[in-house]
């Protein structure tokens, strides 16, 4: 048969694939080299951690298994810890009177075995505040590998899609690469060669390989990076670094324990879930991705992760995945204090449409949701407005702070259960440790899964037993912060957006009308009755949640009257407030009393008085009642708890009111920070220079007046 291409054309296709394949192979070699660099840097860091640990281990431990090691002679020679033995050369140990060369080798071997055990359990903690040489080497290696990842993924996808087809086509094309070879080929081989040429022409066309070519070109400079660039990128996106480290060396960040006691068969089902998170605008931690898979696989669950682990983001990710599978309607029920927060988080972290079902337009909002889909976000008190036809079904109902429906006879419980009947999937969420409130757990599980509910009824008095945990595993899943955040600086910051109540709106409008900026800044706290204060109610919820997790709370405000109101609201659980009128000596006495106080205790202070010069490590929750005009003031206040000696992660909550000066203040400061960062090498100096000036304050008040006049 006559061919439609020349041998030169065939050879060009061969060379095209050889060139592309060679670049992909070089990329894989670079990736292997970077993974090795990550492993080496990580091992160096865990080695340091293990040596620090062994510096506190007495040398007597070398003879724990009665190996006949003469530890008294080691003590007499100045070897008091295992680290002392590790750091000494073998000849120095053998020079000790009474220890032979063979004995010295046995001693070194025992010390090295202990070191290996310590290193295998060591965990890495990366922090932009601790840029020591070994941490810098690891972050730089991770940065280099991160820059390779888009090309690696693109090459893997290309080979997965076309690899076998290309290899087969290259073989079939071989007869066409030489004149004599073609002449003596059978008609069948010639036909296959023609088909191979046609297929390769399409697969290796510029249009089909453009993305791969661009990615392969982009990695040429990936190896040439600076430590400064690496740390800057880490500060902006630390989660991706930890995810890479987990994928390369899961043991050093605790990532191999994500099943946390789930039965093997259940864990295998969860592993097999493939997520489609297109439209999710954030990076999930590995434990969060596992939680999403659990929710997808089990359909009706209670997610009990501790506060600060991102239950909201996991719920949003589940909705995004289900939307990508064709689902259209979702609903969220939450306390009124976090209604706005939920709406903002969904809009920020996904492309899902949000419909707030609250206020005067709630009935119309429900109808809009029924007609058009999206995520309907409502409060427990508003659930009664969902009058749905019996046949109406929607994909998933998320119930935040699900312990709110612990009372079966309460109206809100009945309303939520009625809504549950229309949902194909249920995701209940609570940060409260329900193992300690097994009655509440049983109530919620009865809604989620009757079979599991029946199984656990005889075991409710054995809630801490492995048998009970295994029985509830298909429904209840809880991770603790120390299990999954061992590698990160333990500072978790959250914006808590609150909706103004009618009483708050009236007081706020008066402040704006009078151009009283300081009164406007006290939004929510300057109502006569704090039961009408959205910030006060959210603060009480956070304090109660902290109590359940055996945490203590620091609460800061700029305003003396706010400090007094908070202290009065908290009553006996609050220490004497720290204000400017309290002497330094008395301040320390208050802190000492706070250190001895039980979990759930709170210390409230004026941010100018309690925010500097004091160490309050016994607190691990910080609540800021209003945004400050200078970020450094907030940072100093947070540092009272988040400092050397803090044994727990620190959770920071900023209480903010939606569509008020709160929002304008944080937006303007964010813009100023961005401008500063664009023109300064070290943004740390911004702590002392960034603040709102009079012009900015005037702009805020003018904008608020215009907004309220509409």
Short mmCIF file of N, CA and C in Angstrom, two decimals, residues 597-709:
data_model
loop_
_atom_site.label_atom_id
_atom_site.label_comp_id
_atom_site.label_asym_id
_atom_site.label_seq_id
_atom_site.Cartn_x
_atom_site.Cartn_y
_atom_site.Cartn_z
N UNK A 597 -6.83 28.42 88.77
CA UNK A 597 -8.28 28.31 88.59
C UNK A 597 -8.64 27.12 87.72
N UNK A 598 -9.86 26.61 87.83
CA UNK A 598 -10.26 25.44 87.04
C UNK A 598 -10.48 25.77 85.57
N UNK A 599 -10.58 24.71 84.74
CA UNK A 599 -10.85 24.88 83.32
C UNK A 599 -12.16 25.62 83.14
N UNK A 600 -12.22 26.44 82.08
CA UNK A 600 -13.40 27.25 81.84
C UNK A 600 -13.32 28.61 82.46
N UNK A 601 -12.30 28.85 83.29
CA UNK A 601 -12.13 30.17 83.90
C UNK A 601 -11.70 31.17 82.83
N UNK A 602 -12.06 32.43 83.05
CA UNK A 602 -11.73 33.48 82.09
C UNK A 602 -11.04 34.63 82.81
N UNK A 603 -10.14 35.27 82.09
CA UNK A 603 -9.48 36.48 82.57
C UNK A 603 -9.72 37.55 81.52
N UNK A 604 -10.39 38.63 81.91
CA UNK A 604 -10.70 39.71 80.98
C UNK A 604 -9.82 40.91 81.31
N UNK A 605 -9.33 41.57 80.26
CA UNK A 605 -8.39 42.66 80.49
C UNK A 605 -8.53 43.72 79.41
N UNK A 606 -8.22 44.96 79.79
CA UNK A 606 -8.04 45.99 78.78
C UNK A 606 -6.80 45.63 77.98
N UNK A 607 -6.89 45.74 76.68
CA UNK A 607 -5.81 45.23 75.84
C UNK A 607 -4.53 46.04 76.03
N UNK A 608 -4.65 47.32 76.43
CA UNK A 608 -3.45 48.11 76.69
C UNK A 608 -2.76 47.70 77.98
N UNK A 609 -3.52 47.15 78.93
CA UNK A 609 -2.97 46.81 80.25
C UNK A 609 -2.57 45.35 80.33
N UNK A 610 -3.43 44.46 79.83
CA UNK A 610 -3.14 43.03 79.93
C UNK A 610 -2.45 42.47 78.71
N UNK A 611 -2.29 43.31 77.68
CA UNK A 611 -1.75 42.80 76.42
C UNK A 611 -0.25 42.85 76.30
N UNK A 612 0.45 43.42 77.28
CA UNK A 612 1.91 43.48 77.21
C UNK A 612 2.51 43.14 78.56
N UNK A 613 3.70 42.54 78.51
CA UNK A 613 4.49 42.33 79.71
C UNK A 613 4.05 41.22 80.63
N UNK A 614 3.00 40.49 80.27
CA UNK A 614 2.50 39.44 81.16
C UNK A 614 2.59 38.08 80.45
N UNK A 615 2.88 37.04 81.22
CA UNK A 615 2.92 35.68 80.69
C UNK A 615 1.72 34.91 81.24
N UNK A 616 0.85 34.47 80.34
CA UNK A 616 -0.38 33.82 80.79
C UNK A 616 -0.55 32.52 80.02
N UNK A 617 0.46 31.62 80.15
CA UNK A 617 0.45 30.38 79.38
C UNK A 617 -0.65 29.42 79.78
N UNK A 618 -1.27 29.64 80.95
CA UNK A 618 -2.32 28.70 81.35
C UNK A 618 -3.58 28.87 80.51
N UNK A 619 -3.69 30.00 79.80
CA UNK A 619 -4.82 30.20 78.88
C UNK A 619 -4.43 29.73 77.49
N UNK A 620 -5.37 29.12 76.80
CA UNK A 620 -5.09 28.68 75.43
C UNK A 620 -6.19 29.09 74.45
N UNK A 621 -7.13 29.92 74.92
CA UNK A 621 -8.13 30.53 74.04
C UNK A 621 -8.07 32.04 74.26
N UNK A 622 -7.98 32.79 73.17
CA UNK A 622 -7.93 34.25 73.23
C UNK A 622 -9.11 34.80 72.44
N UNK A 623 -9.90 35.68 73.07
CA UNK A 623 -11.05 36.30 72.41
C UNK A 623 -10.81 37.81 72.37
N UNK A 624 -10.89 38.39 71.17
CA UNK A 624 -10.75 39.83 71.00
C UNK A 624 -12.14 40.41 70.73
N UNK A 625 -12.58 41.31 71.61
CA UNK A 625 -13.97 41.80 71.56
C UNK A 625 -14.23 42.73 70.39
N UNK A 626 -13.19 43.38 69.88
CA UNK A 626 -13.34 44.26 68.72
C UNK A 626 -11.98 44.38 68.04
N UNK A 627 -11.97 44.71 66.75
CA UNK A 627 -10.67 44.86 66.07
C UNK A 627 -9.95 46.10 66.57
N UNK A 628 -8.65 46.00 66.70
CA UNK A 628 -7.85 47.13 67.17
C UNK A 628 -7.38 47.97 65.97
N UNK A 629 -7.03 49.20 66.24
CA UNK A 629 -6.62 50.10 65.16
C UNK A 629 -5.16 49.91 64.78
N UNK A 630 -4.46 49.10 65.55
CA UNK A 630 -3.05 48.83 65.29
C UNK A 630 -2.81 47.34 65.47
N UNK A 631 -2.45 46.61 64.41
CA UNK A 631 -2.30 45.14 64.52
C UNK A 631 -1.31 44.71 65.60
N UNK A 632 -0.28 45.52 65.83
CA UNK A 632 0.72 45.11 66.82
C UNK A 632 0.11 44.96 68.21
N UNK A 633 -0.94 45.74 68.50
CA UNK A 633 -1.59 45.63 69.81
C UNK A 633 -2.24 44.26 69.95
N UNK A 634 -2.92 43.81 68.88
CA UNK A 634 -3.53 42.47 68.91
C UNK A 634 -2.45 41.40 69.03
N UNK A 635 -1.37 41.55 68.25
CA UNK A 635 -0.31 40.53 68.27
C UNK A 635 0.32 40.41 69.64
N UNK A 636 0.53 41.55 70.31
CA UNK A 636 1.10 41.52 71.65
C UNK A 636 0.16 40.83 72.63
N UNK A 637 -1.15 41.08 72.47
CA UNK A 637 -2.12 40.44 73.36
C UNK A 637 -2.13 38.93 73.16
N UNK A 638 -2.12 38.51 71.91
CA UNK A 638 -2.11 37.07 71.61
C UNK A 638 -0.86 36.42 72.18
N UNK A 639 0.24 37.17 72.13
CA UNK A 639 1.52 36.63 72.62
C UNK A 639 1.55 36.41 74.12
N UNK A 640 0.55 36.94 74.84
CA UNK A 640 0.49 36.65 76.28
C UNK A 640 0.30 35.16 76.50
N UNK A 641 -0.44 34.51 75.61
CA UNK A 641 -0.70 33.07 75.75
C UNK A 641 0.17 32.25 74.81
N UNK A 642 0.41 32.78 73.60
CA UNK A 642 1.14 32.02 72.58
C UNK A 642 2.61 32.37 72.68
N UNK A 643 3.30 31.67 73.58
CA UNK A 643 4.69 31.99 73.86
C UNK A 643 5.39 30.75 74.40
N UNK A 644 6.69 30.88 74.61
CA UNK A 644 7.49 29.78 75.13
C UNK A 644 6.86 29.26 76.42
N UNK A 645 6.71 27.95 76.50
CA UNK A 645 6.12 27.34 77.68
C UNK A 645 4.67 26.98 77.51
N UNK A 646 4.05 27.45 76.42
CA UNK A 646 2.65 27.10 76.17
C UNK A 646 2.57 25.63 75.77
N UNK A 647 1.82 24.85 76.52
CA UNK A 647 1.76 23.41 76.29
C UNK A 647 0.67 23.01 75.31
N UNK A 648 -0.26 23.93 74.99
CA UNK A 648 -1.38 23.58 74.13
C UNK A 648 -1.45 24.53 72.95
N UNK A 649 -2.16 24.12 71.93
CA UNK A 649 -2.42 25.02 70.82
C UNK A 649 -3.23 26.22 71.32
N UNK A 650 -3.04 27.35 70.70
CA UNK A 650 -3.74 28.57 71.09
C UNK A 650 -4.77 28.91 70.01
N UNK A 651 -6.01 29.10 70.43
CA UNK A 651 -7.11 29.42 69.52
C UNK A 651 -7.47 30.89 69.71
N UNK A 652 -7.45 31.65 68.64
CA UNK A 652 -7.74 33.08 68.70
C UNK A 652 -9.04 33.35 67.95
N UNK A 653 -9.98 33.99 68.62
CA UNK A 653 -11.28 34.32 68.01
C UNK A 653 -11.46 35.83 68.01
N UNK A 654 -11.66 36.40 66.84
CA UNK A 654 -11.94 37.83 66.70
C UNK A 654 -13.44 38.00 66.50
N UNK A 655 -14.11 38.64 67.44
CA UNK A 655 -15.55 38.86 67.35
C UNK A 655 -15.81 40.09 66.48
N UNK A 656 -16.57 39.92 65.40
CA UNK A 656 -16.80 40.98 64.43
C UNK A 656 -18.28 41.02 64.05
N UNK A 657 -18.81 42.20 63.84
CA UNK A 657 -20.19 42.35 63.38
C UNK A 657 -20.21 42.65 61.89
N UNK A 658 -21.05 41.94 61.19
CA UNK A 658 -21.17 42.06 59.74
C UNK A 658 -21.69 43.45 59.35
N UNK A 659 -21.15 44.01 58.26
CA UNK A 659 -21.61 45.29 57.71
C UNK A 659 -21.55 46.42 58.73
N UNK A 660 -20.43 46.50 59.46
CA UNK A 660 -20.22 47.58 60.43
C UNK A 660 -18.79 48.08 60.30
N UNK A 661 -18.41 49.00 61.18
CA UNK A 661 -17.03 49.51 61.17
C UNK A 661 -16.03 48.38 61.39
N UNK A 662 -16.44 47.32 62.08
CA UNK A 662 -15.54 46.16 62.27
C UNK A 662 -14.98 45.70 60.94
N UNK A 663 -15.88 45.51 59.98
CA UNK A 663 -15.48 44.99 58.68
C UNK A 663 -14.58 45.98 57.95
N UNK A 664 -14.94 47.26 58.02
CA UNK A 664 -14.14 48.27 57.32
C UNK A 664 -12.75 48.40 57.94
N UNK A 665 -12.64 48.28 59.25
CA UNK A 665 -11.34 48.38 59.91
C UNK A 665 -10.41 47.26 59.46
N UNK A 666 -10.89 46.02 59.51
CA UNK A 666 -10.01 44.91 59.15
C UNK A 666 -9.67 44.94 57.65
N UNK A 667 -10.59 45.43 56.81
CA UNK A 667 -10.30 45.52 55.38
C UNK A 667 -9.24 46.57 55.09
N UNK A 668 -9.36 47.73 55.74
CA UNK A 668 -8.37 48.79 55.51
C UNK A 668 -7.00 48.37 56.01
N UNK A 669 -6.95 47.76 57.18
CA UNK A 669 -5.66 47.29 57.70
C UNK A 669 -5.05 46.24 56.80
N UNK A 670 -5.88 45.36 56.23
CA UNK A 670 -5.38 44.33 55.31
C UNK A 670 -4.79 44.99 54.06
N UNK A 671 -5.45 46.05 53.55
CA UNK A 671 -4.92 46.76 52.38
C UNK A 671 -3.59 47.43 52.72
N UNK A 672 -3.52 48.05 53.89
CA UNK A 672 -2.27 48.70 54.30
C UNK A 672 -1.14 47.68 54.44
N UNK A 673 -1.48 46.50 55.00
CA UNK A 673 -0.48 45.45 55.13
C UNK A 673 0.03 45.01 53.77
N UNK A 674 -0.90 44.84 52.81
CA UNK A 674 -0.51 44.42 51.46
C UNK A 674 0.38 45.46 50.79
N UNK A 675 0.05 46.74 50.97
CA UNK A 675 0.88 47.80 50.40
C UNK A 675 2.27 47.79 51.02
N UNK A 676 2.30 47.61 52.33
CA UNK A 676 3.60 47.59 53.03
C UNK A 676 4.45 46.43 52.52
N UNK A 677 3.83 45.25 52.42
CA UNK A 677 4.56 44.06 51.99
C UNK A 677 5.08 44.21 50.58
N UNK A 678 4.38 44.98 49.74
CA UNK A 678 4.79 45.13 48.35
C UNK A 678 6.06 45.96 48.21
N UNK A 679 6.35 46.80 49.21
CA UNK A 679 7.49 47.71 49.09
C UNK A 679 8.55 47.53 50.16
N UNK A 680 8.32 46.58 51.06
CA UNK A 680 9.28 46.37 52.15
C UNK A 680 9.82 44.96 52.09
N UNK A 681 11.10 44.80 52.40
CA UNK A 681 11.70 43.47 52.42
C UNK A 681 11.26 42.68 53.62
N UNK A 682 11.09 43.34 54.76
CA UNK A 682 10.71 42.64 55.98
C UNK A 682 9.41 43.23 56.51
N UNK A 683 8.32 42.46 56.41
CA UNK A 683 7.02 42.97 56.83
C UNK A 683 6.89 43.08 58.34
N UNK A 684 7.86 42.52 59.07
CA UNK A 684 7.74 42.55 60.53
C UNK A 684 7.72 43.98 61.06
N UNK A 685 8.40 44.88 60.35
CA UNK A 685 8.42 46.28 60.79
C UNK A 685 7.04 46.90 60.75
N UNK A 686 6.15 46.28 59.96
CA UNK A 686 4.79 46.82 59.85
C UNK A 686 4.06 46.77 61.18
N UNK A 687 4.46 45.91 62.07
CA UNK A 687 3.80 45.81 63.38
C UNK A 687 3.75 47.17 64.07
N UNK A 688 4.83 47.94 63.92
CA UNK A 688 4.91 49.20 64.63
C UNK A 688 4.42 50.39 63.81
N UNK A 689 4.29 50.24 62.49
CA UNK A 689 3.92 51.37 61.64
C UNK A 689 2.50 51.30 61.13
N UNK A 690 1.91 50.12 61.12
CA UNK A 690 0.56 49.98 60.59
C UNK A 690 -0.49 50.36 61.63
N UNK A 691 -1.31 51.31 61.31
CA UNK A 691 -2.45 51.65 62.15
C UNK A 691 -3.38 52.56 61.36
N UNK A 692 -4.60 52.69 61.82
CA UNK A 692 -5.55 53.56 61.16
C UNK A 692 -5.29 55.00 61.57
N UNK A 693 -5.15 55.88 60.58
CA UNK A 693 -4.97 57.30 60.88
C UNK A 693 -6.33 58.01 60.86
N UNK A 694 -6.34 59.29 61.16
CA UNK A 694 -7.59 60.04 61.23
C UNK A 694 -8.31 60.08 59.89
N UNK A 695 -7.52 60.13 58.81
CA UNK A 695 -8.15 60.16 57.48
C UNK A 695 -8.91 58.86 57.22
N UNK A 696 -8.31 57.74 57.61
CA UNK A 696 -8.97 56.44 57.41
C UNK A 696 -10.23 56.34 58.26
N UNK A 697 -10.15 56.84 59.49
CA UNK A 697 -11.31 56.81 60.38
C UNK A 697 -12.45 57.65 59.80
N UNK A 698 -12.10 58.83 59.28
CA UNK A 698 -13.12 59.68 58.66
C UNK A 698 -13.76 59.00 57.46
N UNK A 699 -12.93 58.30 56.68
CA UNK A 699 -13.45 57.57 55.51
C UNK A 699 -14.42 56.48 55.95
N UNK A 700 -14.07 55.79 57.04
CA UNK A 700 -14.93 54.72 57.55
C UNK A 700 -16.29 55.28 57.96
N UNK A 701 -16.27 56.34 58.72
CA UNK A 701 -17.53 56.91 59.21
C UNK A 701 -18.38 57.44 58.06
N UNK A 702 -17.73 58.06 57.08
CA UNK A 702 -18.46 58.58 55.93
C UNK A 702 -19.11 57.44 55.15
N UNK A 703 -18.34 56.35 54.95
CA UNK A 703 -18.87 55.20 54.22
C UNK A 703 -20.04 54.56 54.96
N UNK A 704 -19.95 54.49 56.30
CA UNK A 704 -21.03 53.91 57.08
C UNK A 704 -22.29 54.78 57.03
N UNK A 705 -22.10 56.09 57.05
CA UNK A 705 -23.26 56.99 56.95
C UNK A 705 -23.97 56.81 55.61
N UNK A 706 -23.19 56.71 54.55
CA UNK A 706 -23.78 56.50 53.22
C UNK A 706 -24.50 55.16 53.15
N UNK A 707 -23.87 54.13 53.75
CA UNK A 707 -24.47 52.79 53.71
C UNK A 707 -25.80 52.75 54.44
N UNK A 708 -25.85 53.37 55.62
CA UNK A 708 -27.08 53.34 56.41
C UNK A 708 -28.17 54.24 55.82
N UNK A 709 -27.75 55.20 55.00
CA UNK A 709 -28.74 56.11 54.39
C UNK A 709 -29.47 55.47 53.22
#
